[in-house]
Amino acid sequence: VISAMDVHESSPAAIAERVHKIVGDTPVYLSFDIDALDPAFAPGTGTPEVGGLATWQMQGIMRRLEGLAFVGMDVVEVCPPYDVSEISSLAAASVVYEYLSIVSK
């Protein structure tokens, strides 16, 4: 498990390198829980987690996951009634965009 504090105390490049070492060549499914992001970036969730990642950290990690053997992905826990500004939906769409950018190369 890589905690939010691990990410805050490191860099996206270092976290992505850890993920590559852990996963290796194994087929991998990415399930991104929007709760991983700090409520400042994704308030539209049923269980907000203060101290979570910033969107730039998510993007920086995701962009460095190229080469993993992805077999699929999903984004979970976006709650539209709590997402009055729609920034949680935008963050979730950004996760999907980053994933599609990786697997389309």
PDB file of C-alpha atoms in Angstrom:
ATOM      1  CA  VAL A   1       0.000   0.000   0.000  1.00  0.00           C
ATOM      2  CA  ILE A   2       1.249   3.452  -0.915  1.00  0.00           C
ATOM      3  CA  SER A   3      -0.327   6.074   1.316  1.00  0.00           C
ATOM      4  CA  ALA A   4      -1.111   9.689   0.498  1.00  0.00           C
ATOM      5  CA  MET A   5       1.607  10.699   2.945  1.00  0.00           C
ATOM      6  CA  ASP A   6       4.088   8.551   0.978  1.00  0.00           C
ATOM      7  CA  VAL A   7       3.124  10.483  -2.147  1.00  0.00           C
ATOM      8  CA  HIS A   8       3.366  13.863  -0.396  1.00  0.00           C
ATOM      9  CA  GLU A   9       6.819  13.028   0.944  1.00  0.00           C
ATOM     10  CA  SER A  10       8.049  11.744  -2.420  1.00  0.00           C
ATOM     11  CA  SER A  11       7.532  12.632  -6.071  1.00  0.00           C
ATOM     12  CA  PRO A  12       5.203  11.318  -8.763  1.00  0.00           C
ATOM     13  CA  ALA A  13       8.205   9.839 -10.565  1.00  0.00           C
ATOM     14  CA  ALA A  14       9.356   7.945  -7.458  1.00  0.00           C
ATOM     15  CA  ILE A  15       5.839   6.638  -6.760  1.00  0.00           C
ATOM     16  CA  ALA A  16       5.403   5.475 -10.356  1.00  0.00           C
ATOM     17  CA  GLU A  17       8.769   3.721 -10.146  1.00  0.00           C
ATOM     18  CA  ARG A  18       7.574   1.878  -7.010  1.00  0.00           C
ATOM     19  CA  VAL A  19       4.400   0.839  -8.816  1.00  0.00           C
ATOM     20  CA  HIS A  20       6.424  -0.474 -11.761  1.00  0.00           C
ATOM     21  CA  LYS A  21       8.644  -2.493  -9.397  1.00  0.00           C
ATOM     22  CA  ILE A  22       5.663  -3.948  -7.526  1.00  0.00           C
ATOM     23  CA  VAL A  23       3.549  -4.797 -10.576  1.00  0.00           C
ATOM     24  CA  GLY A  24       6.293  -5.760 -13.029  1.00  0.00           C
ATOM     25  CA  ASP A  25       4.938  -7.684 -16.038  1.00  0.00           C
ATOM     26  CA  THR A  26       1.801  -8.882 -14.253  1.00  0.00           C
ATOM     27  CA  PRO A  27      -1.481  -7.941 -15.945  1.00  0.00           C
ATOM     28  CA  VAL A  28      -3.006  -5.140 -13.889  1.00  0.00           C
ATOM     29  CA  TYR A  29      -6.465  -3.614 -13.493  1.00  0.00           C
ATOM     30  CA  LEU A  30      -6.595  -0.023 -12.260  1.00  0.00           C
ATOM     31  CA  SER A  31      -9.467   0.912  -9.957  1.00  0.00           C
ATOM     32  CA  PHE A  32      -9.139   4.565  -9.029  1.00  0.00           C
ATOM     33  CA  ASP A  33     -11.181   5.652  -6.027  1.00  0.00           C
ATOM     34  CA  ILE A  34     -11.847   9.383  -6.293  1.00  0.00           C
ATOM     35  CA  ASP A  35     -11.478   9.487  -2.488  1.00  0.00           C
ATOM     36  CA  ALA A  36      -7.723   9.271  -3.080  1.00  0.00           C
ATOM     37  CA  LEU A  37      -7.887  12.944  -4.031  1.00  0.00           C
ATOM     38  CA  ASP A  38      -8.138  15.620  -1.366  1.00  0.00           C
ATOM     39  CA  PRO A  39     -11.652  17.091  -1.022  1.00  0.00           C
ATOM     40  CA  ALA A  40     -10.267  20.403  -2.305  1.00  0.00           C
ATOM     41  CA  PHE A  41      -9.923  18.635  -5.677  1.00  0.00           C
ATOM     42  CA  ALA A  42     -12.793  16.116  -5.455  1.00  0.00           C
ATOM     43  CA  PRO A  43     -15.471  17.067  -2.928  1.00  0.00           C
ATOM     44  CA  GLY A  44     -18.178  15.056  -4.695  1.00  0.00           C
ATOM     45  CA  THR A  45     -17.774  11.772  -2.865  1.00  0.00           C
ATOM     46  CA  GLY A  46     -19.516  10.045  -0.006  1.00  0.00           C
ATOM     47  CA  THR A  47     -16.326   9.602   2.020  1.00  0.00           C
ATOM     48  CA  PRO A  48     -13.955  12.555   1.548  1.00  0.00           C
ATOM     49  CA  GLU A  49     -10.397  12.022   2.806  1.00  0.00           C
ATOM     50  CA  VAL A  50      -8.617  15.136   4.034  1.00  0.00           C
ATOM     51  CA  GLY A  51      -4.925  15.035   3.206  1.00  0.00           C
ATOM     52  CA  GLY A  52      -5.418  13.188  -0.062  1.00  0.00           C
ATOM     53  CA  LEU A  53      -3.583  13.698  -3.316  1.00  0.00           C
ATOM     54  CA  ALA A  54      -3.733  16.780  -5.476  1.00  0.00           C
ATOM     55  CA  THR A  55      -4.794  16.336  -9.080  1.00  0.00           C
ATOM     56  CA  TRP A  56      -1.297  17.233 -10.308  1.00  0.00           C
ATOM     57  CA  GLN A  57       0.102  14.347  -8.240  1.00  0.00           C
ATOM     58  CA  MET A  58      -2.431  11.921  -9.752  1.00  0.00           C
ATOM     59  CA  GLN A  59      -1.590  13.126 -13.256  1.00  0.00           C
ATOM     60  CA  GLY A  60       2.144  12.930 -12.607  1.00  0.00           C
ATOM     61  CA  ILE A  61       1.889   9.347 -11.384  1.00  0.00           C
ATOM     62  CA  MET A  62      -0.528   8.230 -14.095  1.00  0.00           C
ATOM     63  CA  ARG A  63       1.620   9.670 -16.888  1.00  0.00           C
ATOM     64  CA  ARG A  64       4.527   7.549 -15.720  1.00  0.00           C
ATOM     65  CA  LEU A  65       2.645   4.219 -15.671  1.00  0.00           C
ATOM     66  CA  GLU A  66       3.221   3.600 -19.368  1.00  0.00           C
ATOM     67  CA  GLY A  67       4.537   0.102 -19.983  1.00  0.00           C
ATOM     68  CA  LEU A  68       2.378  -1.644 -17.386  1.00  0.00           C
ATOM     69  CA  ALA A  69       0.223  -4.488 -18.723  1.00  0.00           C
ATOM     70  CA  PHE A  70      -3.144  -2.828 -18.160  1.00  0.00           C
ATOM     71  CA  VAL A  71      -6.218  -4.976 -18.811  1.00  0.00           C
ATOM     72  CA  GLY A  72      -8.817  -2.385 -17.785  1.00  0.00           C
ATOM     73  CA  MET A  73      -9.757   0.345 -15.351  1.00  0.00           C
ATOM     74  CA  ASP A  74     -12.572   2.123 -13.569  1.00  0.00           C
ATOM     75  CA  VAL A  75     -13.123   5.215 -11.452  1.00  0.00           C
ATOM     76  CA  VAL A  76     -15.350   4.809  -8.410  1.00  0.00           C
ATOM     77  CA  GLU A  77     -17.025   6.815  -5.629  1.00  0.00           C
ATOM     78  CA  VAL A  78     -17.957   9.954  -7.572  1.00  0.00           C
ATOM     79  CA  CYS A  79     -21.254  11.137  -6.068  1.00  0.00           C
ATOM     80  CA  PRO A  80     -22.944  13.678  -8.378  1.00  0.00           C
ATOM     81  CA  PRO A  81     -25.342  15.071  -5.712  1.00  0.00           C
ATOM     82  CA  TYR A  82     -22.261  16.107  -3.661  1.00  0.00           C
ATOM     83  CA  ASP A  83     -20.392  17.376  -6.726  1.00  0.00           C
ATOM     84  CA  VAL A  84     -22.163  20.721  -7.063  1.00  0.00           C
ATOM     85  CA  SER A  85     -19.228  22.392  -8.812  1.00  0.00           C
ATOM     86  CA  GLU A  86     -18.576  19.307 -10.992  1.00  0.00           C
ATOM     87  CA  ILE A  87     -14.858  19.326 -10.183  1.00  0.00           C
ATOM     88  CA  SER A  88     -15.005  15.735  -8.922  1.00  0.00           C
ATOM     89  CA  SER A  89     -16.451  14.648 -12.251  1.00  0.00           C
ATOM     90  CA  LEU A  90     -13.729  16.612 -14.036  1.00  0.00           C
ATOM     91  CA  ALA A  91     -11.059  14.940 -11.884  1.00  0.00           C
ATOM     92  CA  ALA A  92     -12.566  11.507 -12.626  1.00  0.00           C
ATOM     93  CA  ALA A  93     -12.639  12.284 -16.349  1.00  0.00           C
ATOM     94  CA  SER A  94      -8.994  13.338 -16.090  1.00  0.00           C
ATOM     95  CA  VAL A  95      -8.076   9.961 -14.568  1.00  0.00           C
ATOM     96  CA  VAL A  96      -9.794   8.197 -17.468  1.00  0.00           C
ATOM     97  CA  TYR A  97      -8.095  10.519 -19.978  1.00  0.00           C
ATOM     98  CA  GLU A  98      -4.659   9.802 -18.488  1.00  0.00           C
ATOM     99  CA  TYR A  99      -5.352   6.055 -18.590  1.00  0.00           C
ATOM    100  CA  LEU A 100      -6.521   6.170 -22.217  1.00  0.00           C
ATOM    101  CA  SER A 101      -3.455   8.214 -23.131  1.00  0.00           C
ATOM    102  CA  ILE A 102      -1.234   5.482 -21.671  1.00  0.00           C
ATOM    103  CA  VAL A 103      -2.928   2.473 -23.270  1.00  0.00           C
ATOM    104  CA  SER A 104      -3.402   4.074 -26.692  1.00  0.00           C
ATOM    105  CA  LYS A 105       0.355   4.384 -27.326  1.00  0.00           C
TER     106      LYS A 105
END
